[in-house]
XYZ file of C-alpha atoms in Angstrom:
655
model
C -0.031 166.886 -10.982
C 3.080 168.318 -9.731
C 4.589 166.031 -7.374
C 4.849 167.687 -3.103
C 8.495 166.864 -3.569
C 8.629 169.094 -6.703
C 6.531 171.636 -4.916
C 8.493 172.080 -1.694
C 11.640 172.399 -4.072
C 10.559 175.027 -6.020
C 9.386 176.575 -2.473
C 12.779 176.731 -1.210
C 14.452 178.110 -4.694
C 11.963 181.113 -4.188
C 12.921 182.011 -0.887
C 17.103 181.939 -2.226
C 19.055 184.475 -3.838
C 19.695 184.117 -7.084
C 23.418 185.062 -8.306
C 26.259 183.240 -10.230
C 28.237 180.630 -8.873
C 31.613 181.622 -7.026
C 29.930 184.508 -5.727
C 28.147 183.044 -3.338
C 28.378 185.164 0.510
C 29.370 182.619 3.066
C 30.422 182.862 7.027
C 32.581 180.411 6.300
C 35.553 182.549 5.418
C 39.434 182.352 5.011
C 39.590 183.338 9.084
C 37.856 180.241 9.930
C 39.584 177.997 7.845
C 42.316 179.121 9.328
C 41.778 179.759 13.042
C 39.444 177.506 13.565
C 41.176 174.303 12.978
C 44.059 172.412 15.369
C 45.928 169.740 14.576
C 45.995 166.341 16.236
C 49.280 164.816 16.261
C 48.511 161.325 18.299
C 46.830 160.382 21.414
C 48.056 158.226 24.120
C 45.638 157.400 27.390
C 47.783 156.421 31.219
C 46.069 158.288 33.570
C 43.783 159.755 31.128
C 45.866 162.042 29.212
C 45.379 163.298 25.085
C 47.525 165.445 22.194
C 46.346 167.900 20.607
C 47.847 169.396 17.457
C 49.152 172.595 19.256
C 52.198 171.257 19.544
C 51.371 170.642 23.444
C 50.045 167.555 25.745
C 46.035 168.304 26.789
C 45.001 166.626 29.636
C 41.585 165.178 29.759
C 38.996 167.341 32.196
C 38.422 165.579 35.827
C 35.295 166.632 36.190
C 32.251 166.977 33.103
C 31.937 170.231 32.388
C 35.659 171.207 33.066
C 37.564 172.575 29.819
C 41.169 169.921 29.399
C 44.284 171.420 30.503
C 47.604 172.080 28.695
C 50.096 170.923 30.869
C 52.999 171.131 28.725
C 55.285 174.912 29.451
C 55.005 177.571 27.178
C 58.491 177.358 25.933
C 58.309 173.625 25.193
C 56.493 172.336 22.026
C 56.308 168.378 21.868
C 57.028 167.853 18.292
C 59.644 165.469 16.540
C 61.139 166.257 13.109
C 62.419 162.419 13.246
C 62.167 161.227 9.117
C 60.758 164.375 8.445
C 56.997 163.890 9.333
C 57.745 162.996 12.863
C 54.489 161.203 15.123
C 55.647 159.243 17.788
C 56.362 162.331 20.357
C 55.541 161.317 23.359
C 54.492 158.421 25.808
C 52.777 158.779 28.901
C 53.353 155.802 31.414
C 51.469 156.103 34.965
C 52.900 159.783 35.964
C 55.369 160.227 33.738
C 55.660 161.643 29.792
C 58.729 161.703 27.815
C 58.483 163.548 25.025
C 60.589 165.609 21.924
C 60.716 169.056 22.231
C 60.483 170.605 18.994
C 63.125 173.492 19.599
C 66.517 171.155 20.182
C 64.507 168.002 19.443
C 65.908 166.409 22.696
C 63.843 163.987 24.818
C 62.447 165.538 28.486
C 60.508 163.752 30.659
C 57.659 165.505 33.235
C 55.381 164.821 35.705
C 51.638 165.207 34.808
C 50.411 165.442 38.695
C 51.319 169.103 38.664
C 50.574 172.078 36.485
C 54.098 173.349 37.927
C 56.107 170.629 37.009
C 59.034 171.122 35.184
C 60.947 169.250 32.379
C 63.855 167.421 32.741
C 66.191 166.583 29.517
C 67.441 162.969 29.272
C 69.429 163.318 25.976
C 72.921 165.243 25.292
C 72.496 168.651 24.233
C 74.502 168.129 20.800
C 74.385 172.066 19.755
C 71.134 171.949 18.021
C 68.260 169.749 16.523
C 70.696 167.409 14.774
C 69.514 164.244 16.412
C 65.645 163.504 16.820
C 63.879 160.682 18.624
C 60.420 158.958 17.870
C 58.088 155.918 18.694
C 59.414 155.213 22.335
C 58.263 152.807 24.714
C 59.103 152.467 28.465
C 61.237 150.024 29.535
C 60.347 149.020 33.420
C 63.387 146.408 33.530
C 65.968 148.390 33.322
C 64.287 151.626 34.121
C 65.100 152.975 30.288
C 63.199 154.265 27.368
C 63.558 152.532 24.279
C 63.070 155.019 20.780
C 63.896 155.385 17.785
C 67.111 157.885 17.396
C 67.894 159.701 13.548
C 71.479 161.229 13.697
C 71.679 163.738 11.329
C 75.128 164.856 12.605
C 77.275 163.821 9.752
C 74.680 163.727 7.141
C 70.984 165.987 7.010
C 70.467 164.120 3.711
C 71.913 160.426 4.878
C 71.189 160.312 8.514
C 71.814 157.423 10.989
C 68.476 155.523 12.225
C 69.005 153.106 15.219
C 66.617 151.776 18.055
C 68.674 153.043 21.401
C 67.930 152.810 25.330
C 67.836 156.022 27.423
C 68.486 155.995 30.862
C 65.307 157.470 33.128
C 67.673 158.182 36.385
C 67.978 161.400 37.262
C 71.424 161.213 37.293
C 74.067 162.979 35.004
C 72.489 162.460 31.209
C 74.341 159.770 29.043
C 74.660 158.794 25.580
C 71.789 156.582 24.055
C 72.701 153.025 23.852
C 72.567 151.421 20.839
C 70.779 148.148 21.045
C 69.839 147.640 17.116
C 71.333 149.078 13.803
C 72.865 148.723 10.148
C 69.640 148.565 8.741
C 68.263 151.978 6.690
C 64.973 152.427 9.001
C 63.525 151.052 11.760
C 59.823 151.592 13.679
C 57.387 150.284 15.708
C 60.300 148.917 19.050
C 57.819 147.362 21.570
C 58.716 145.432 24.686
C 56.967 142.504 26.319
C 55.485 142.570 29.784
C 58.454 141.208 31.323
C 61.285 142.671 29.696
C 62.379 139.684 27.963
C 61.489 140.060 24.000
C 62.012 143.063 21.761
C 59.905 143.562 18.426
C 60.187 145.869 16.063
C 59.810 146.491 11.974
C 62.989 147.361 9.930
C 63.430 148.155 6.073
C 66.290 149.662 3.647
C 66.238 151.716 0.576
C 65.165 150.971 -2.198
C 60.944 149.980 0.167
C 59.379 152.721 1.573
C 57.634 151.079 4.592
C 54.594 150.099 2.401
C 56.240 148.265 -0.035
C 58.487 145.742 1.747
C 59.409 145.192 5.428
C 60.462 143.098 8.326
C 59.297 142.636 11.600
C 62.035 140.903 14.321
C 61.743 139.814 17.465
C 65.180 139.918 19.688
C 65.809 138.433 23.515
C 67.371 140.789 26.118
C 70.168 139.871 27.740
C 70.180 140.250 31.639
C 72.846 143.443 30.571
C 69.759 145.152 28.301
C 71.545 144.102 25.473
C 69.477 142.010 22.136
C 71.022 138.972 21.002
C 69.008 135.856 19.162
C 67.141 137.955 16.365
C 64.654 135.615 14.980
C 62.537 137.205 11.597
C 58.988 136.648 12.334
C 57.621 138.406 8.553
C 59.125 139.521 6.114
C 61.843 137.952 5.419
C 60.932 135.324 3.014
C 61.616 136.146 -0.499
C 58.559 134.414 -2.322
C 56.628 136.501 0.131
C 55.414 140.273 -0.852
C 54.521 141.828 2.331
C 54.945 144.843 4.902
C 54.460 143.809 8.029
C 53.807 146.869 10.929
C 52.364 147.642 13.779
C 53.910 145.109 16.097
C 51.865 144.664 19.633
C 51.943 142.158 22.720
C 49.405 141.049 24.946
C 49.098 140.939 29.318
C 50.074 137.014 28.163
C 53.512 137.605 25.927
C 51.779 136.974 22.299
C 52.810 138.711 19.304
C 50.154 140.355 17.550
C 50.955 142.438 14.262
C 49.399 143.885 10.621
C 50.260 142.728 7.812
C 49.480 142.519 3.843
C 50.688 139.396 2.984
C 48.957 137.153 0.196
C 45.788 139.450 -0.493
C 47.407 142.698 -0.397
C 45.369 143.741 2.375
C 46.665 145.028 5.606
C 45.443 142.158 7.961
C 45.595 141.294 11.848
C 48.099 138.202 12.252
C 49.329 136.450 15.711
C 53.247 134.965 15.654
C 53.339 131.168 17.146
C 56.719 131.252 18.572
C 57.165 127.685 19.478
C 57.185 127.122 15.501
C 58.199 130.623 14.701
C 54.832 130.983 11.884
C 52.337 133.366 11.649
C 48.858 132.824 11.786
C 45.723 135.061 10.533
C 43.177 135.803 13.313
C 40.582 137.462 10.595
C 41.104 137.740 7.155
C 38.811 140.583 5.200
C 39.242 142.860 2.168
C 39.909 145.724 3.611
C 43.019 147.607 5.226
C 43.722 147.636 8.905
C 46.672 149.889 9.003
C 47.910 152.684 6.868
C 51.373 153.832 5.538
C 53.722 154.561 7.771
C 54.373 158.086 7.108
C 54.708 158.834 10.385
C 55.646 157.604 14.066
C 52.911 156.339 15.992
C 50.321 154.488 14.115
C 47.640 152.891 16.615
C 45.185 151.230 14.300
C 44.310 148.572 17.373
C 44.358 147.995 20.724
C 44.362 144.422 23.264
C 41.878 144.577 25.640
C 39.672 142.438 28.370
C 36.372 142.778 29.418
C 34.649 142.270 32.474
C 34.431 138.536 32.334
C 38.511 138.166 31.470
C 38.466 137.569 28.234
C 40.845 139.135 25.812
C 39.647 140.928 22.704
C 41.376 143.160 19.803
C 39.481 146.380 19.507
C 40.483 147.627 15.445
C 39.525 150.182 13.224
C 39.707 149.292 9.563
C 38.783 151.305 6.290
C 36.966 149.587 3.385
C 35.429 151.079 0.381
C 36.305 154.521 1.280
C 35.063 154.591 4.932
C 36.529 153.779 8.487
C 34.944 151.314 10.593
C 34.978 150.638 14.396
C 35.263 146.994 15.716
C 36.249 144.114 18.406
C 37.274 141.509 17.067
C 37.926 137.750 18.587
C 40.644 135.903 17.869
C 39.609 132.979 19.289
C 36.658 132.484 17.493
C 37.550 134.642 14.366
C 34.753 137.043 14.486
C 34.542 140.786 14.598
C 32.094 142.568 15.748
C 30.826 146.303 14.529
C 30.519 149.115 16.910
C 28.545 151.985 16.273
C 29.595 155.362 16.316
C 28.830 158.166 14.424
C 32.439 158.704 13.047
C 32.894 157.745 9.584
C 36.767 158.055 9.988
C 39.469 156.685 12.604
C 42.995 157.480 12.693
C 44.174 156.445 15.836
C 42.310 154.196 18.886
C 44.094 153.466 22.421
C 42.479 152.117 25.616
C 42.058 152.874 29.420
C 40.094 151.245 32.089
C 37.633 149.686 29.548
C 37.188 152.872 27.101
C 38.372 153.241 24.225
C 39.744 156.648 22.997
C 39.114 157.210 19.189
C 41.021 159.687 16.967
C 38.391 160.430 14.408
C 35.884 162.138 12.026
C 33.232 162.326 10.008
C 31.656 164.736 7.594
C 30.008 166.678 9.937
C 32.799 166.304 12.702
C 35.828 167.542 12.335
C 38.772 165.960 13.534
C 38.591 165.011 16.871
C 39.134 162.191 19.943
C 35.788 160.416 21.178
C 35.556 158.459 24.146
C 33.728 155.554 24.066
C 32.327 152.850 26.851
C 31.744 149.486 25.881
C 29.535 147.076 27.610
C 30.871 144.500 30.004
C 31.079 142.079 26.906
C 32.942 144.484 25.407
C 30.597 144.288 22.322
C 28.667 147.580 21.932
C 28.901 151.089 22.710
C 27.165 152.422 26.074
C 28.701 155.616 25.869
C 29.782 158.173 23.190
C 31.244 161.356 24.205
C 33.347 163.731 22.200
C 36.153 165.157 24.539
C 38.441 166.815 22.551
C 37.502 168.608 19.162
C 40.176 170.447 16.236
C 37.296 173.096 15.597
C 34.626 173.063 18.148
C 32.665 176.025 16.807
C 32.068 174.071 13.571
C 28.867 172.962 14.062
C 27.365 176.736 14.063
C 27.582 176.389 10.046
C 26.331 173.203 9.711
C 23.512 174.565 7.530
C 26.109 175.273 4.785
C 27.765 171.767 4.981
C 28.397 169.862 1.718
C 28.179 165.948 2.582
C 30.898 164.294 0.232
C 29.557 161.121 -2.350
C 31.769 158.339 -2.555
C 32.019 158.143 -6.451
C 33.597 155.100 -8.175
C 34.419 155.947 -11.622
C 36.087 154.042 -14.571
C 40.077 155.276 -15.894
C 41.613 154.680 -19.130
C 42.482 151.084 -18.765
C 39.612 148.793 -18.907
C 38.302 146.476 -15.830
C 39.624 149.604 -13.557
C 38.129 152.326 -11.471
C 39.316 154.583 -9.436
C 37.130 156.780 -6.256
C 36.485 160.285 -5.491
C 34.902 162.176 -3.076
C 32.240 164.889 -4.409
C 31.162 168.008 -2.768
C 28.059 169.817 -4.681
C 27.841 174.113 -4.176
C 25.956 174.062 -0.582
C 24.550 177.540 0.254
C 20.898 178.069 2.812
C 20.683 181.761 1.063
C 22.006 181.362 -2.312
C 21.171 179.282 -5.402
C 22.482 179.962 -9.085
C 20.390 180.008 -12.387
C 19.035 176.605 -13.631
C 20.538 176.946 -16.617
C 24.117 177.507 -15.073
C 26.197 175.318 -14.442
C 28.861 175.584 -11.197
C 32.714 175.527 -11.648
C 34.257 171.969 -10.462
C 37.949 172.203 -8.414
C 39.457 169.365 -8.249
C 41.976 168.252 -6.267
C 44.689 165.453 -6.686
C 46.204 164.564 -3.063
C 49.560 165.455 -3.071
C 50.829 161.527 -1.290
C 51.269 159.990 -4.020
C 50.646 157.562 -1.244
C 47.829 158.464 0.825
C 44.511 159.125 0.781
C 41.753 161.802 1.046
C 38.964 160.983 3.001
C 35.187 162.168 3.195
C 35.525 164.225 6.421
C 34.373 167.877 7.523
C 37.057 170.360 6.014
C 36.687 173.346 6.207
C 39.081 174.530 3.488
C 36.767 172.301 1.353
C 33.433 174.347 3.119
C 34.804 177.484 1.950
C 34.756 176.834 -2.155
C 30.985 174.865 -1.991
C 29.918 177.546 0.314
C 30.505 179.668 -2.548
C 29.214 177.970 -5.426
C 32.103 175.826 -6.534
C 31.767 172.294 -6.894
C 35.080 169.960 -5.606
C 35.544 166.743 -6.388
C 38.652 165.320 -3.990
C 40.514 161.983 -6.017
C 42.131 158.718 -4.720
C 44.020 158.383 -8.207
C 45.702 154.742 -8.893
C 48.330 154.708 -6.010
C 46.290 155.854 -3.271
C 45.971 153.717 -0.129
C 42.941 152.381 1.056
C 42.070 150.088 -1.402
C 44.642 147.656 -0.915
C 48.215 146.732 -2.368
C 47.153 146.299 -5.916
C 45.674 149.609 -6.091
C 48.662 150.610 -4.280
C 50.863 149.865 -6.581
C 48.914 150.844 -10.124
C 51.711 154.028 -9.994
C 54.716 152.032 -9.887
C 57.017 152.827 -12.794
C 53.304 155.838 -13.577
C 53.930 158.396 -11.383
C 52.576 161.185 -13.688
C 50.834 159.085 -16.100
C 47.976 156.456 -13.677
C 47.388 159.750 -11.322
C 47.087 162.393 -14.629
C 44.344 159.606 -16.673
C 42.729 159.431 -13.772
C 42.106 163.166 -12.582
C 42.227 164.213 -16.707
C 38.559 164.960 -16.876
C 39.188 168.268 -14.816
C 42.522 169.023 -14.526
C 46.201 167.938 -15.267
C 48.424 166.652 -12.411
C 51.949 168.761 -12.901
C 54.791 166.979 -11.014
C 58.531 169.271 -10.990
C 61.940 168.350 -12.157
C 61.681 164.634 -11.359
C 65.487 164.696 -11.743
C 67.004 167.809 -9.458
C 64.341 166.110 -6.644
C 66.084 162.749 -6.567
C 69.450 164.689 -6.199
C 67.762 166.870 -3.120
C 64.577 164.703 -1.691
C 66.163 163.483 2.054
C 66.828 160.001 2.980
C 63.321 158.732 3.927
C 62.194 159.199 0.423
C 65.187 159.337 -1.109
C 64.667 156.408 -3.291
C 60.378 156.859 -3.747
C 60.528 158.697 -6.821
C 62.700 156.124 -8.800
C 60.094 153.763 -7.564
C 57.030 155.759 -8.997
C 58.716 156.739 -12.592
C 61.681 154.744 -13.919
C 64.419 155.204 -15.753
C 66.587 158.447 -16.464
C 64.155 158.788 -19.823
C 60.876 158.446 -17.945
C 62.458 161.216 -15.137
C 62.604 163.368 -18.422
C 59.133 162.349 -20.203
C 57.579 162.990 -17.123
C 58.752 166.366 -15.779
C 56.856 169.247 -17.307
C 59.893 171.423 -16.584
C 61.526 170.186 -19.797
C 58.466 171.655 -21.504
C 57.669 174.697 -20.788
C 57.083 175.881 -24.043
C 53.969 173.125 -23.759
C 52.423 174.894 -20.741
C 48.818 177.034 -21.835
C 47.341 178.180 -18.442
C 48.497 180.560 -15.632
C 50.008 179.035 -12.595
C 49.830 180.170 -9.107
C 52.842 178.555 -6.481
C 52.662 178.538 -2.507
C 56.166 177.623 -1.341
C 57.757 177.159 2.447
C 61.198 177.983 2.660
C 61.807 175.735 4.970
C 60.893 172.856 3.732
C 63.186 170.028 3.190
C 60.869 167.519 1.665
C 57.136 167.917 1.212
C 55.471 170.734 1.189
C 51.916 170.903 -0.434
C 50.930 174.142 -2.681
C 48.412 174.798 -5.105
C 48.337 175.838 -8.583
C 46.208 175.946 -11.758
C 47.536 174.493 -14.732
C 46.998 173.097 -18.091
C 49.880 170.664 -19.789
C 49.438 170.883 -23.361
C 51.410 167.784 -23.843
C 48.695 165.742 -22.130
C 45.540 167.950 -23.243
C 43.653 170.712 -22.370
C 41.952 170.546 -19.475
C 42.363 172.996 -16.148
C 42.664 172.591 -12.786
C 43.798 172.544 -9.470
C 46.067 170.042 -8.243
C 48.349 169.761 -4.688
C 51.989 168.902 -5.166
C 54.279 167.657 -2.907
C 58.131 166.929 -2.939
C 59.079 170.576 -3.820
C 62.194 171.953 -2.229
C 61.774 175.867 -2.453
C 64.436 175.849 -6.292
C 62.172 173.512 -7.860
C 59.156 176.565 -7.337
C 61.547 179.340 -8.252
C 62.678 177.347 -10.950
C 58.934 176.489 -12.435
C 58.006 180.030 -11.764
C 61.012 181.551 -13.910
C 60.505 179.374 -16.439
C 56.274 180.088 -16.885
C 57.230 183.696 -16.315
C 59.663 183.389 -19.242
C 57.241 181.785 -21.495
C 54.735 185.060 -20.957
C 51.837 182.584 -18.626
C 50.217 184.700 -16.051
C 52.132 183.406 -13.096
C 52.695 183.991 -9.626
C 54.946 182.584 -6.477
C 54.573 183.067 -2.949
C 57.063 182.239 -0.513
C 56.515 181.685 3.098
C 59.514 182.448 5.802
C 59.136 179.896 9.093
C 57.027 176.948 7.162
C 57.939 173.467 6.265
C 56.253 170.500 5.439
C 52.482 171.868 5.354
C 51.332 175.137 7.001
C 51.089 175.995 9.837
C 50.568 179.846 10.449
C 46.716 180.870 10.169
C 47.798 183.766 8.999
C 49.165 181.616 6.051
C 46.561 179.932 5.654
C 44.464 182.299 5.159
C 46.500 184.348 2.433
C 47.116 181.271 0.685
C 42.976 180.491 0.692
C 41.927 183.533 -0.213
C 44.490 184.460 -3.268
C 43.259 180.726 -4.710
C 40.322 182.252 -4.481
C 40.739 185.622 -5.917
C 43.223 183.938 -8.618
C 40.636 181.709 -10.083
C 38.234 184.718 -10.247
C 40.225 186.828 -12.389
C 41.935 184.417 -14.913
C 39.948 181.506 -15.153
C 35.815 181.934 -13.858
C 35.787 185.665 -14.501
C 33.542 186.611 -11.649
C 33.460 188.712 -8.404
C 34.171 187.061 -5.263
C 32.169 188.358 -2.742
C 34.884 188.821 0.143
C 36.837 191.355 -0.038
C 40.842 190.459 -0.926
C 43.800 192.713 -1.496
C 44.793 191.067 -4.857
C 48.821 190.383 -5.190
C 50.325 190.774 -8.204
C 50.645 188.411 -11.095
C 53.107 188.642 -13.507
C 52.377 188.620 -17.337
C 48.420 190.140 -16.259
C 49.040 192.926 -13.804
């Protein structure tokens, strides 16, 4: 006798249209994907202001039911190109915001009291966007703005990075005053409440900021200079760590995050009297993330109604994020119940938390979280900004990710991925048919794919594709040991972890080392190894072993990493096929691969976009890329008919 569940499943199947996988019709079109989502570039709160990824500042509505308002003039865009990846482009204090303008990269000051307020420049005009600023803070003691400055006037590939002070008076604009210099990179300049001490992070080549950094504190003299510097963490040669996110409490205590001993980024506090650090709470979880961009804010120092000091923090463990309240005196952690399973940044204002997060059914959003009087429970959760507010209308088509853990080729070592099955409420395939599997290997490599709502993935699954998003060895979110699996083994560990579906194609590595900008100029050396390794892991040297079609998408203004997607099989590894997202590829690299494969006679296509840098931002280019990927696979691999009307591009050695 059939069970009730089997009867329901069979009835559901009878109500659906049977069609081959990959040919299903879906309302989640390329237009929806390219036009629905706005990027979030950070949040800050002071007078209730947030920022959206449209490169403008957005003010939270004053009253319920009202819409947030843009406060950035049309001719301005809030974005910095510091370290190419940017971040930390704006800072707010009371009714004043200071931000980097994308076009000229100068700092501007603007009042947020009035919509008609005009931005006032604070930094010199160098005749072009050759000096950038990021991660700044107000220094009220000296009426100045302390910020990271990247100077590319002498060299665009070997810029000079310093921490400088910019005057806030309305008088003549002056050159920024250099406070700290001498190392390759700086981040997180933070001033204590009295303006007497400054904390900062610095590091030098060949390290990346997740390999080894140093946390310093300097004392500020009466004339505003920094003296009597003390290394708080990262200077002991016997301890491998990468401290990050320093922050002063209202009482002048210095908190920070580091990954000493356990290999996981946990919260610590500096005991100034003896210059020692003290662990606040130990957990095999990541309380911060790699410093690819400036302005990371993973925790906030807050007070409850009783005046007790607490730490609101987010961390990642087992593939998801958690939000909690940490009592550093009692060393206890209480979790807060919110619908987000992924959290990027948090900030606080007036006993509320503003959380930048997402989930499998929530796109990237900003939520306002009200806590109870004790600061231990959530009493109200409200999304005040959404990157894709109309996305929920497609909820019945959503494929929910399942975190899977699988064994790698190394005995005893596992890796992780998110699996998305095909999902469409109208269509089904025959029971004998298996769906095509699209495997994505994130570009990183020191990065992490997350199981959140991504309409680009739902575009595929709602058409009958299975999709798996891999966090191969070397990805973040699982501690230093997991992250360092890729050291000297880039192109080996990642490929082996993804080899069930695809090979991971990298460009001509020896050429990349000469062309990469300063921030990553030694990154590839650590990932690959010696000159022989560069040659052996550069597929461009083994074109005769390429065996399947490839499509490449390239932004022509990208100096560093721009994702492009292609399908390929590398015969010198194995014969699997799959999709791969590759970064760290200047335009010449894409052309070199294209010409080599064209000469070999393999079906290949190259699409180049004017005006695109790191990550495609223009809706028309996002749409075109997505549609051409789908059509490329249908024509050359799956040999099925797509439901959408798409004009194909010409494919060399095929059309």
